[in-house]
mmCIF file of C-alpha atoms and ligand atoms in Angstrom:
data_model
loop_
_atom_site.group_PDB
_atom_site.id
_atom_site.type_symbol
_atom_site.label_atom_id
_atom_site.label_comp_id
_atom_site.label_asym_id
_atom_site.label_seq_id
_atom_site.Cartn_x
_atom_site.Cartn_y
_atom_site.Cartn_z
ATOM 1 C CA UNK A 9 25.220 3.554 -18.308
ATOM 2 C CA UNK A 10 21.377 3.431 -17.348
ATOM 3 C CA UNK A 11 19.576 6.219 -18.618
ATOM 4 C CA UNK A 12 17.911 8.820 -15.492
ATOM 5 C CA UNK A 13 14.742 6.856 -16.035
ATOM 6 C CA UNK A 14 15.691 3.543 -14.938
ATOM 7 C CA UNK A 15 17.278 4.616 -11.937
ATOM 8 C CA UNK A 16 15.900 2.081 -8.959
ATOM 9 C CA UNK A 17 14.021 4.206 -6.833
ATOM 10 C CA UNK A 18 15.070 5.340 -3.367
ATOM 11 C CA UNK A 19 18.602 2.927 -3.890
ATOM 12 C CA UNK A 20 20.529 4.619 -1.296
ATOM 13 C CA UNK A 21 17.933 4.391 1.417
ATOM 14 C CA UNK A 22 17.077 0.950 0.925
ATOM 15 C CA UNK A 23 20.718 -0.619 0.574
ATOM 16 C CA UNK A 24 20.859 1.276 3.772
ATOM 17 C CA UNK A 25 17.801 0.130 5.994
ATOM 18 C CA UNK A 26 19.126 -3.897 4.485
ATOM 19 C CA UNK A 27 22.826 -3.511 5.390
ATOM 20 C CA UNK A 28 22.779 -4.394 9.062
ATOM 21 C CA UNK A 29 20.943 -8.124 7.849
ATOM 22 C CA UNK A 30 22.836 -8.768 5.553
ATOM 23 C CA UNK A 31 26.323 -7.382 6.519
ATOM 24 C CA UNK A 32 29.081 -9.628 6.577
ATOM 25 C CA UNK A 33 27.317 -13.025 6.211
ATOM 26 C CA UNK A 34 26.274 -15.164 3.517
ATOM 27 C CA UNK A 35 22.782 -13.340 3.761
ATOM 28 C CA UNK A 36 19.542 -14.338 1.184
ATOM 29 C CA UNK A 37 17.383 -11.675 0.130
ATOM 30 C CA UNK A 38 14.206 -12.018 -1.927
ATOM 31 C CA UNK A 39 13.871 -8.955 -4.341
ATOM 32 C CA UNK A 40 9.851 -10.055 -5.325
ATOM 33 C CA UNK A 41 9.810 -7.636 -7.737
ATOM 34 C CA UNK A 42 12.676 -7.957 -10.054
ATOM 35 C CA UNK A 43 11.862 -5.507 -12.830
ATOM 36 C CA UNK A 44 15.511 -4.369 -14.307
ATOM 37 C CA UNK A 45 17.391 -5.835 -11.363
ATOM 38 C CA UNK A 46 18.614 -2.581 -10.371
ATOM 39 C CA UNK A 47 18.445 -2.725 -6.879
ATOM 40 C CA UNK A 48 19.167 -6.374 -6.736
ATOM 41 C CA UNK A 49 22.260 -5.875 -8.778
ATOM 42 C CA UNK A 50 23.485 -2.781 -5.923
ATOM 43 C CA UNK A 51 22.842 -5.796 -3.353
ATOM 44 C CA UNK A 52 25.179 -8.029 -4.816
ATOM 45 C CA UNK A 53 27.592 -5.732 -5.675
ATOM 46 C CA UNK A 54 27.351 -3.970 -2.152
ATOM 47 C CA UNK A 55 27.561 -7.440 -0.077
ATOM 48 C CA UNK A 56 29.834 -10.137 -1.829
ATOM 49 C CA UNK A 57 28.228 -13.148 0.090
ATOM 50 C CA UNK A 58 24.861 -12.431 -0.198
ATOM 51 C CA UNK A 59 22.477 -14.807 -2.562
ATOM 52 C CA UNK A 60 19.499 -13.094 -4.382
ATOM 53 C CA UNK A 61 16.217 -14.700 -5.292
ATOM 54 C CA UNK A 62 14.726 -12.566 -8.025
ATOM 55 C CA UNK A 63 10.904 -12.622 -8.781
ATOM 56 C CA UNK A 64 8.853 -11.229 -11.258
ATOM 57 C CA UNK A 65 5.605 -12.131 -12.930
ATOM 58 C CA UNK A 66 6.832 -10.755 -16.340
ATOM 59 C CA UNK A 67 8.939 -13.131 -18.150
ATOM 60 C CA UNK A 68 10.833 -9.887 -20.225
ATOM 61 C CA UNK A 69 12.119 -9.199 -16.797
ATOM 62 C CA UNK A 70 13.869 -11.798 -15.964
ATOM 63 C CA UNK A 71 14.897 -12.462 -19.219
ATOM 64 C CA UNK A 72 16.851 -9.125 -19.294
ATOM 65 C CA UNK A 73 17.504 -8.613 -15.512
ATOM 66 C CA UNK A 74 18.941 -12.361 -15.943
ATOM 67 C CA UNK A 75 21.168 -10.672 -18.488
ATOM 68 C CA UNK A 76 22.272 -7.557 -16.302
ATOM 69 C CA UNK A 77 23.040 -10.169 -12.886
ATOM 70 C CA UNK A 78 24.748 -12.650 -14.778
ATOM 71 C CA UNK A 79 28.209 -11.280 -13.551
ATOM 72 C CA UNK A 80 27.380 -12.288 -10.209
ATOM 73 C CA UNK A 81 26.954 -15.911 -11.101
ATOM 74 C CA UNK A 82 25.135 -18.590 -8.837
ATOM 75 C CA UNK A 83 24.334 -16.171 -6.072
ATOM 76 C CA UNK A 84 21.422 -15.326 -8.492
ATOM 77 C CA UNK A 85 18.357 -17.310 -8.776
ATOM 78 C CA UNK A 86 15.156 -16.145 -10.349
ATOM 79 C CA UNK A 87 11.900 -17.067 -10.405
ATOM 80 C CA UNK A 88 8.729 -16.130 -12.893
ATOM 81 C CA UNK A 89 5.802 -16.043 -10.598
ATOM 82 C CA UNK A 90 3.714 -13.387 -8.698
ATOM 83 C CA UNK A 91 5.246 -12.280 -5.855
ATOM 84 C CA UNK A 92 2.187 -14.320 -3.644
ATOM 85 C CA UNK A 93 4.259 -17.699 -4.391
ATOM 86 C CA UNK A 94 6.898 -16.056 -2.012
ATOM 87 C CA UNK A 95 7.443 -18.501 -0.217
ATOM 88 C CA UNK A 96 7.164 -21.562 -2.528
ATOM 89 C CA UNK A 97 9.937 -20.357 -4.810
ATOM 90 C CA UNK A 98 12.024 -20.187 -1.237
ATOM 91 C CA UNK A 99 11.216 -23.545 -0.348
ATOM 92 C CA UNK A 100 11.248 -24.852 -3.845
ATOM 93 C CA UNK A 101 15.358 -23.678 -3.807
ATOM 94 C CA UNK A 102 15.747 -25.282 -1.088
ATOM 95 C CA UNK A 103 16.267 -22.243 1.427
ATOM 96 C CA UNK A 104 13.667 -21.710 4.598
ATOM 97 C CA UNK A 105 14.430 -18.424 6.442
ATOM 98 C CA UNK A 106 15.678 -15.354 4.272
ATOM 99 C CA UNK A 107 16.861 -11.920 5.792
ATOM 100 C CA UNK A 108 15.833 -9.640 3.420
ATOM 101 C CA UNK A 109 12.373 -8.966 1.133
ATOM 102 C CA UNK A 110 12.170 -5.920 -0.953
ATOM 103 C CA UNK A 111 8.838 -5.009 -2.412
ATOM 104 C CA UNK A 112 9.126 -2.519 -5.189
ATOM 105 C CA UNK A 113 5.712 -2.063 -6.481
ATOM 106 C CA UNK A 114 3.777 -1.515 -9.531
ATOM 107 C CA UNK A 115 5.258 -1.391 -13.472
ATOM 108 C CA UNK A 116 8.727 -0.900 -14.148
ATOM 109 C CA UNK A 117 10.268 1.559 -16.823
ATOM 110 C CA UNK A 118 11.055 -0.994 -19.146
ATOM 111 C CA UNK A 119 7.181 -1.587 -19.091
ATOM 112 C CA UNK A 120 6.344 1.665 -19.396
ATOM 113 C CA UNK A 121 8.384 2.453 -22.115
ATOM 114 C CA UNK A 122 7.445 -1.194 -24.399
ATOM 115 C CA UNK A 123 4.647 0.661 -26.365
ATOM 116 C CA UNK A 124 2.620 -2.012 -27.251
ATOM 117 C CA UNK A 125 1.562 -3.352 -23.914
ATOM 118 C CA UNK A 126 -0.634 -0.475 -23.749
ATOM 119 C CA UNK A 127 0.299 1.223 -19.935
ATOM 120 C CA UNK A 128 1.241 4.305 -21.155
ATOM 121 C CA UNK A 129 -1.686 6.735 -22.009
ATOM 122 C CA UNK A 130 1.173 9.182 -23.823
ATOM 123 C CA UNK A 131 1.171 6.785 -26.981
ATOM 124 C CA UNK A 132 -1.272 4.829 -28.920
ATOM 125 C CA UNK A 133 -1.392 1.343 -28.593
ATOM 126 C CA UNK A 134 -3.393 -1.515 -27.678
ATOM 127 C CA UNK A 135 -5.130 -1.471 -24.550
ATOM 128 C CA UNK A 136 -3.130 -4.733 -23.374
ATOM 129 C CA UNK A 137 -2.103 -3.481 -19.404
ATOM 130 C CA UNK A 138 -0.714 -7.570 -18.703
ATOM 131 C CA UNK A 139 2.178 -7.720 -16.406
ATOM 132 C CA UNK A 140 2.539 -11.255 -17.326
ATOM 133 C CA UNK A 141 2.530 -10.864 -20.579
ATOM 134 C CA UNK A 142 -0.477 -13.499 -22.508
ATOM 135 C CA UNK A 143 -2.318 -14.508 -19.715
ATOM 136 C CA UNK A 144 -5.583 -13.253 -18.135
ATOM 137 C CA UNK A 145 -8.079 -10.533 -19.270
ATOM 138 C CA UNK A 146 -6.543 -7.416 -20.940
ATOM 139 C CA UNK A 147 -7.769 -3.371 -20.094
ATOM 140 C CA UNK A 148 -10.109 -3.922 -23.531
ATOM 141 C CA UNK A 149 -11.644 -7.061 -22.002
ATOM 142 C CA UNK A 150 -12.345 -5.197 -18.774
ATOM 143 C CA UNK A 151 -13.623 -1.793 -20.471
ATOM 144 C CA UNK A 152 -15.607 -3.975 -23.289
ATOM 145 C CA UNK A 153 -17.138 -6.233 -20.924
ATOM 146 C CA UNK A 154 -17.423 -4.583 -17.313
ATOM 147 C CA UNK A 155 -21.033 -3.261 -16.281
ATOM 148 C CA UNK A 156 -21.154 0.200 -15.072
ATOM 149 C CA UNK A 157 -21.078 -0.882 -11.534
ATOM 150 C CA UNK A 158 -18.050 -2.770 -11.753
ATOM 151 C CA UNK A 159 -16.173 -0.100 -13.958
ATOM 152 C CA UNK A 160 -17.073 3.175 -12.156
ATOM 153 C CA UNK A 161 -16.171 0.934 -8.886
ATOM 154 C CA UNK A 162 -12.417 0.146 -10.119
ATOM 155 C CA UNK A 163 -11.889 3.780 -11.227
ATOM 156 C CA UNK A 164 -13.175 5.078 -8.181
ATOM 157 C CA UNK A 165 -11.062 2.392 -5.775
ATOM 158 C CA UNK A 166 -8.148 1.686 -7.996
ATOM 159 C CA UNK A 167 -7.793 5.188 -9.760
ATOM 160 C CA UNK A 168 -9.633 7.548 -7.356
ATOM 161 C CA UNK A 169 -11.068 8.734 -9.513
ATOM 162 C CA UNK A 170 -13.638 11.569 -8.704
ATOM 163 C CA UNK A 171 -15.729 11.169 -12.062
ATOM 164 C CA UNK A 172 -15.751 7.197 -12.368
ATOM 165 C CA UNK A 173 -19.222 6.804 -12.622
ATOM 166 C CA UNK A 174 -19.722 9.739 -15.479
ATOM 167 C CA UNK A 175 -16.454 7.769 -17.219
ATOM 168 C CA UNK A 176 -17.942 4.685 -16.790
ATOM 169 C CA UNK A 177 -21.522 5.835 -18.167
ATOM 170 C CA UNK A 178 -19.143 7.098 -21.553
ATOM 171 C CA UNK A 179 -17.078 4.067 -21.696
ATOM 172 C CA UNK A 180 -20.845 2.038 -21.986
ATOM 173 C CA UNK A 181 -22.262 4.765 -24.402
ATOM 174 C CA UNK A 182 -19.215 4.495 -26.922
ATOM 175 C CA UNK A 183 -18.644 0.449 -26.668
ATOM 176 C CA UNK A 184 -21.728 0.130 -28.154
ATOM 177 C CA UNK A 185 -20.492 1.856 -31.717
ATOM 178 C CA UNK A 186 -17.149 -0.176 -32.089
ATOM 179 C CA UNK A 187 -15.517 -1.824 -28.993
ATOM 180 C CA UNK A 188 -12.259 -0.398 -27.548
ATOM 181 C CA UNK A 189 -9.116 -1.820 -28.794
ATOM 182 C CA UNK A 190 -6.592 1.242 -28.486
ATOM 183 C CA UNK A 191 -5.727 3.492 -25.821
ATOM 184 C CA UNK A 192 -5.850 6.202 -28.591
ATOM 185 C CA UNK A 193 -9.715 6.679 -28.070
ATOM 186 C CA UNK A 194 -9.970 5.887 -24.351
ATOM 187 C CA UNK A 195 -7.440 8.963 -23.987
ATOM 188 C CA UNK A 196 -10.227 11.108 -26.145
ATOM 189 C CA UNK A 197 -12.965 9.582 -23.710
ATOM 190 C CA UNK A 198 -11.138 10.727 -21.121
ATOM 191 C CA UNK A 199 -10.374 14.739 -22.262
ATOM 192 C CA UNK A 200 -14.417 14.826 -23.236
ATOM 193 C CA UNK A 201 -15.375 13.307 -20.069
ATOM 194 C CA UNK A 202 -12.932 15.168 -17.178
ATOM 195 C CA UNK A 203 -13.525 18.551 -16.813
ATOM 196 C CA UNK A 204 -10.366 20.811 -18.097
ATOM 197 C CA UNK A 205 -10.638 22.566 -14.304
ATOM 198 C CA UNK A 206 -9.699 19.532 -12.539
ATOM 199 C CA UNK A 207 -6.334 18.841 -15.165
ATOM 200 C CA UNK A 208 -4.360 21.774 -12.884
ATOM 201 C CA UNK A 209 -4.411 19.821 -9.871
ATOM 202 C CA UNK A 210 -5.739 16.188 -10.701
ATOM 203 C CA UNK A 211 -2.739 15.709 -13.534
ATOM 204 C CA UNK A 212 -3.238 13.818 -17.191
ATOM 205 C CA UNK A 213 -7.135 13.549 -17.574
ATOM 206 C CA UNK A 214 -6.366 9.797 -18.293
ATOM 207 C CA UNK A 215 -3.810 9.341 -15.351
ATOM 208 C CA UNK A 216 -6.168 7.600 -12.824
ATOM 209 C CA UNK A 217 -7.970 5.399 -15.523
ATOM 210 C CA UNK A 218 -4.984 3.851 -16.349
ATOM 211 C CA UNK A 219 -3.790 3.075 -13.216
ATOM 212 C CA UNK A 220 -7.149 1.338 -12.403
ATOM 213 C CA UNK A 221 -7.639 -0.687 -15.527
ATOM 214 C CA UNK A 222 -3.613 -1.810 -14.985
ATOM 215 C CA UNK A 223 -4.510 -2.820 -11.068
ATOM 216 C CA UNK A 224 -7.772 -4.825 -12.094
ATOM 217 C CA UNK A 225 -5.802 -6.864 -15.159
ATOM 218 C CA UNK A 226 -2.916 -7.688 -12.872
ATOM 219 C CA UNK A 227 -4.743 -7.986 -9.910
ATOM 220 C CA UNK A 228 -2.196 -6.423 -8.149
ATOM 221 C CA UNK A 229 -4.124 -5.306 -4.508
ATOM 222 C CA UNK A 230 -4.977 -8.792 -4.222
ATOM 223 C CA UNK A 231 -1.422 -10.359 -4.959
ATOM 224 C CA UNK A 232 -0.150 -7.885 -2.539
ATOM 225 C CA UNK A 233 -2.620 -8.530 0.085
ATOM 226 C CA UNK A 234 -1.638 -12.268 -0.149
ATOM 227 C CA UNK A 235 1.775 -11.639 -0.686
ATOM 228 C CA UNK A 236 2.442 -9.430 2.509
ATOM 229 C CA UNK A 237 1.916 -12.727 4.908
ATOM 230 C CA UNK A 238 4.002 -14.574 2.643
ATOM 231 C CA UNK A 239 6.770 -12.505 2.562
ATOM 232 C CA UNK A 240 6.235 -11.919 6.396
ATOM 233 C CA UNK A 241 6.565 -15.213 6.715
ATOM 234 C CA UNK A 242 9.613 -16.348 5.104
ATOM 235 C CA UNK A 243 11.602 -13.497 6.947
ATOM 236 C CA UNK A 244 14.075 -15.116 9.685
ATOM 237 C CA UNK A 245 14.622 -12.898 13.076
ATOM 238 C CA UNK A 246 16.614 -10.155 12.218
ATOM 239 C CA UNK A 247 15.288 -10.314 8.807
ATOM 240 C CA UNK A 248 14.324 -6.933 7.251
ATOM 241 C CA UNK A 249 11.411 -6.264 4.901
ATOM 242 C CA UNK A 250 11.247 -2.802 2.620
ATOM 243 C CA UNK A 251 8.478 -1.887 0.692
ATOM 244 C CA UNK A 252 8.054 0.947 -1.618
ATOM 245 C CA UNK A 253 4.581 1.399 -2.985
ATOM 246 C CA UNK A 254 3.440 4.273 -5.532
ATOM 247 C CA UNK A 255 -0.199 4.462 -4.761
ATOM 248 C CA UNK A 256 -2.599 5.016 -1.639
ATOM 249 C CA UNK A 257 -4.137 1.403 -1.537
ATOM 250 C CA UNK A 258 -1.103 -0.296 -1.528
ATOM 251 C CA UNK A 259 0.580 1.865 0.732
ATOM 252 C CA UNK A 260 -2.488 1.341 3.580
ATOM 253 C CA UNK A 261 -2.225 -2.436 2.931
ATOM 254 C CA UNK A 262 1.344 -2.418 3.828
ATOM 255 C CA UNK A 263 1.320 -0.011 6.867
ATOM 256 C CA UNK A 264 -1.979 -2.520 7.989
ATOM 257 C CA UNK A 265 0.305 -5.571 7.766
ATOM 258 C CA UNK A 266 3.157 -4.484 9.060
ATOM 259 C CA UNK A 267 1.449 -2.323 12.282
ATOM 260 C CA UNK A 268 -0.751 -5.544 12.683
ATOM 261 C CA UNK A 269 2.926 -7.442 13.251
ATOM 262 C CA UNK A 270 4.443 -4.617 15.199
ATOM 263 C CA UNK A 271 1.700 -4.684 18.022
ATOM 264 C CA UNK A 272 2.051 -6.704 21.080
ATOM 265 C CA UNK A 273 -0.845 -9.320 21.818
ATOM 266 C CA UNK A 274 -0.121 -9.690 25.672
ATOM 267 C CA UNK A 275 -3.481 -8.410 27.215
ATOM 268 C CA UNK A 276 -3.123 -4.993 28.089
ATOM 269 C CA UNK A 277 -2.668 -4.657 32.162
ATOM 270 C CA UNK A 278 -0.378 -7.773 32.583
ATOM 271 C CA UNK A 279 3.030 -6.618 33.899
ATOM 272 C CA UNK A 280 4.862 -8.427 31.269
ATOM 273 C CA UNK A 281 4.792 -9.865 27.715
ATOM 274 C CA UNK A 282 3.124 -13.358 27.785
ATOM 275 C CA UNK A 283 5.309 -16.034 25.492
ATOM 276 C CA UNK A 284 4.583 -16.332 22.000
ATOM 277 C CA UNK A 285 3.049 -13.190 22.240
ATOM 278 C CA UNK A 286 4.957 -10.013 21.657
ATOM 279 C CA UNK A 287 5.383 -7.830 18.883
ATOM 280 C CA UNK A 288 7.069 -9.869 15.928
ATOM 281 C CA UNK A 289 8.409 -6.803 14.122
ATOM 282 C CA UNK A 290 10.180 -3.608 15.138
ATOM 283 C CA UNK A 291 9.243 -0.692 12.283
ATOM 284 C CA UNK A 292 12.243 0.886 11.258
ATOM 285 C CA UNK A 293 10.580 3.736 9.468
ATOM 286 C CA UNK A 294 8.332 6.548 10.644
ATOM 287 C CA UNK A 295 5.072 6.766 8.916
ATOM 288 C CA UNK A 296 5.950 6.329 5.300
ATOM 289 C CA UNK A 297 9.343 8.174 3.998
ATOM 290 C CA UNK A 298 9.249 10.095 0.450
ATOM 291 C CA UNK A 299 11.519 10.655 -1.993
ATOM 292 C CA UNK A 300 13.688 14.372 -1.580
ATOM 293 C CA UNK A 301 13.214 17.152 -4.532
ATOM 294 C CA UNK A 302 16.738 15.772 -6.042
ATOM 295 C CA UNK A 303 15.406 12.523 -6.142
ATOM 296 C CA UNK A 304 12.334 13.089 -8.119
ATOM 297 C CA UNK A 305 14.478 15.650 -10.078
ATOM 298 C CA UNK A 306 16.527 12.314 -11.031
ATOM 299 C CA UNK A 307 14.231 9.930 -11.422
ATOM 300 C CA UNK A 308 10.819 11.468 -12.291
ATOM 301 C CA UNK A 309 9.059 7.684 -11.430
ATOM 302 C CA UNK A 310 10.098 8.459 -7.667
ATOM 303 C CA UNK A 311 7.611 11.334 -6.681
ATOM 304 C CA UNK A 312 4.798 9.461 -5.202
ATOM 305 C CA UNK A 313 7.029 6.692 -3.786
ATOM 306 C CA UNK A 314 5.895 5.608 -0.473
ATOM 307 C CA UNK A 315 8.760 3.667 1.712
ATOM 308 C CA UNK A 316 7.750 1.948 4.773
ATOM 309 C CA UNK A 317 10.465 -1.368 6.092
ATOM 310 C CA UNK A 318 10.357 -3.582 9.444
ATOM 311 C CA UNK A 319 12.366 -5.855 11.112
ATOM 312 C CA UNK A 320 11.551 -9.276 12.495
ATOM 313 C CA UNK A 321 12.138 -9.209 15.855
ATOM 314 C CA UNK A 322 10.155 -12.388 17.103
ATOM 315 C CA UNK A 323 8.648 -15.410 15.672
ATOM 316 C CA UNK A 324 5.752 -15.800 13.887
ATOM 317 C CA UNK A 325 2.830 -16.014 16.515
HETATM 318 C C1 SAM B 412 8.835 -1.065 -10.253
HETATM 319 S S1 SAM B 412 9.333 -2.500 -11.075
HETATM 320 C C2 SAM B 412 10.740 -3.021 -10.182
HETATM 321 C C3 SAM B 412 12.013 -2.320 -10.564
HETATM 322 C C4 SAM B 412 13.231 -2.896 -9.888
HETATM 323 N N1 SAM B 412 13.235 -2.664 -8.469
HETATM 324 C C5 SAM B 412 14.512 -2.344 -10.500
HETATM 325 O O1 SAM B 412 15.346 -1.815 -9.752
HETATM 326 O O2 SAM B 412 14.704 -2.488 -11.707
HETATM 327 C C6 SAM B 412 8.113 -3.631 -10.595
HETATM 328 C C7 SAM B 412 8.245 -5.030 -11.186
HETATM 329 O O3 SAM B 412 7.395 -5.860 -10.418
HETATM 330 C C8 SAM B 412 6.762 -6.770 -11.253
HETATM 331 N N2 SAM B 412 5.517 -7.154 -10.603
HETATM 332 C C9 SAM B 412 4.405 -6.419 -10.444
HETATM 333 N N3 SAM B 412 3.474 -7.117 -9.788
HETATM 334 C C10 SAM B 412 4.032 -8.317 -9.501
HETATM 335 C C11 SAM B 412 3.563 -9.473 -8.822
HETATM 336 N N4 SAM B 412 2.326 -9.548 -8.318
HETATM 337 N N5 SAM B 412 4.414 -10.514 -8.694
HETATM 338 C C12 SAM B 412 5.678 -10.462 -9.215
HETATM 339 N N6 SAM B 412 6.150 -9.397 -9.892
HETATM 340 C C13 SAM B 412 5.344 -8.337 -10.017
HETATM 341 C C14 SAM B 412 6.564 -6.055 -12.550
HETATM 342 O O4 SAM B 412 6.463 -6.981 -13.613
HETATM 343 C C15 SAM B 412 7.812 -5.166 -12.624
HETATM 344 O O5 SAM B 412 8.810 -5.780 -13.378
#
């Protein structure tokens, strides 16, 4: 049985908002974000035709979640790539129009918990922070290399973090001794450099760091800001896209995107909608939705979930 941790966040709601696409017809959804294949294994357990195209940039992923779907046999199909290559990995399976995308963002348990890729700040470990695991510049590389520009301007954007540029100044002062390998002493950085006052309602001193350092190695705003066209653009009328994102920046992208689609582009006055140019999706949430007490209570990794899903309603313009 999966442990409480691993639950898939907000399941209910979003096997909800993609039933009426997929109901009853030999539906494809894209899950871009694989992870544990938790929600895409509810989809093909709740809808029997339905084919799944998994994605994930981590090859563990779909390793394992390859593992967990293999009951459902050739209605799976996944895919190691960021989720930006949307809509090659369609076209390279031979498929054009889909009628679902779900977009469940950020690091998954199973990355959380693997100790030596370095994401959580609760354990010791080396400061790794690589979705796809081997490739690309680690969280050392950025915190041994970055000038204090660049580094108090990722905490600040990525992590929000109110005392980037006094962090930043530290991270320069103590590079200098011995370079940073281990998230050991950037976690004693941090508890020097954050005031204990703003712990009670800021969190874990090291909280937004981390979260910053993971979003530059992965590049994660800019795969998303690629990817939400993409995705937008594979999505068949009637189609429905859900996205659940877990931190501020993503969650404006995504609301941008998807309002952007949502407005109409007839010139305001005329009496009605010029061809070609009317809304192309229909939100189907208001403003974002958040996870109830139980839920958090359940799954701890739901709390700052932000949901926000659309439907395609017209052609691309
Ligand atoms: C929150 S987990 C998904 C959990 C999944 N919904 C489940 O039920 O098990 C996010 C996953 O997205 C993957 N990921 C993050 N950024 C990605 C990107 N740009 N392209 C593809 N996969 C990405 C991560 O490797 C991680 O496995």
């Amino acid at each position: 049985m999966d442990q409480p941790r691993h639950v898939p966040v907000l399941l209910d709601r979003v096997l909800e908002l993609f039933a009426p696409a997929l109901h009853g017809k030999p539906a494809i959804v894209v899950d871009t974000t694989l992870g544990m294949g938790g929600h895409s294994d509810a989809l093909l357990s709740a809808h029997p035709e339905l084919t799944l195209i998994g994605l994930d940039r981590d090859p563990q992923a779909i390793e394992m979640a390859g593992k967990r779907l293999a009951r459902h046999g050739d209605r799976v199909h996944l895919v190691n790539v960021t989720y930006d290559h949307i809509d090659e990995a369609v076209e390279d399976l031979g498929f054009s129009k889909v009628d679902g995308v779900l977009m469940d963002l950020g690091v998954s348990s199973l990355q959380l918990d693997e100790e030596e890729r370095g994401f959580a700040y609760s354990k010791d470990a080396p400061l790794d922070m690589r979705m796809s695991k081997g490739t690309g510049m680690t969280a050392a590389d950025v915190l041994n290399t970055y000038g204090h520009g660049d580094l108090a301007r990722i905490l600040s954007t990525y992590g929000e973090e109110r005392f980037a540029g006094k962090i930043a100044s530290a991270v320069l002062r103590e590079r200098e001794k011995e370079p940073f390998t281990n998230s050991g002493r950037l976690v004693e950085l941090l508890y020097a450099v954050v005031p204990a006052a703003s712990r009670r309602t800021g969190g874990h001193p090291a909280k937004r760091t981390f979260q910053a350092l993971r979003i530059e190695v992965n590049g994660e705003l800019e795969s998303l800001r690629l990817a939400l066209p993409a995705a937008l653009g594979v999505l068949g009328i009637g189609g429905r896209i859900v996205v659940e994102s877990y931190q501020s920046l993503e969650d404006r992208m995504v609301k941008q995107a998807l309002a952007e689609l949502a407005k109409s582009k007839t010139p305001p006055g005329l009496p009605v909608e010029l061809p070609g140019h009317g809304p192309e999706v229909k939100l189907l949430t208001k403003g974002a939705e958040l996870a109830n007490e139980q839920e958090i209570e359940d799954n701890p990794r739901a709390a700052p979930v932000r949901l926000r899903a659309a439907e395609r309603i017209g052609a691309p313009r």
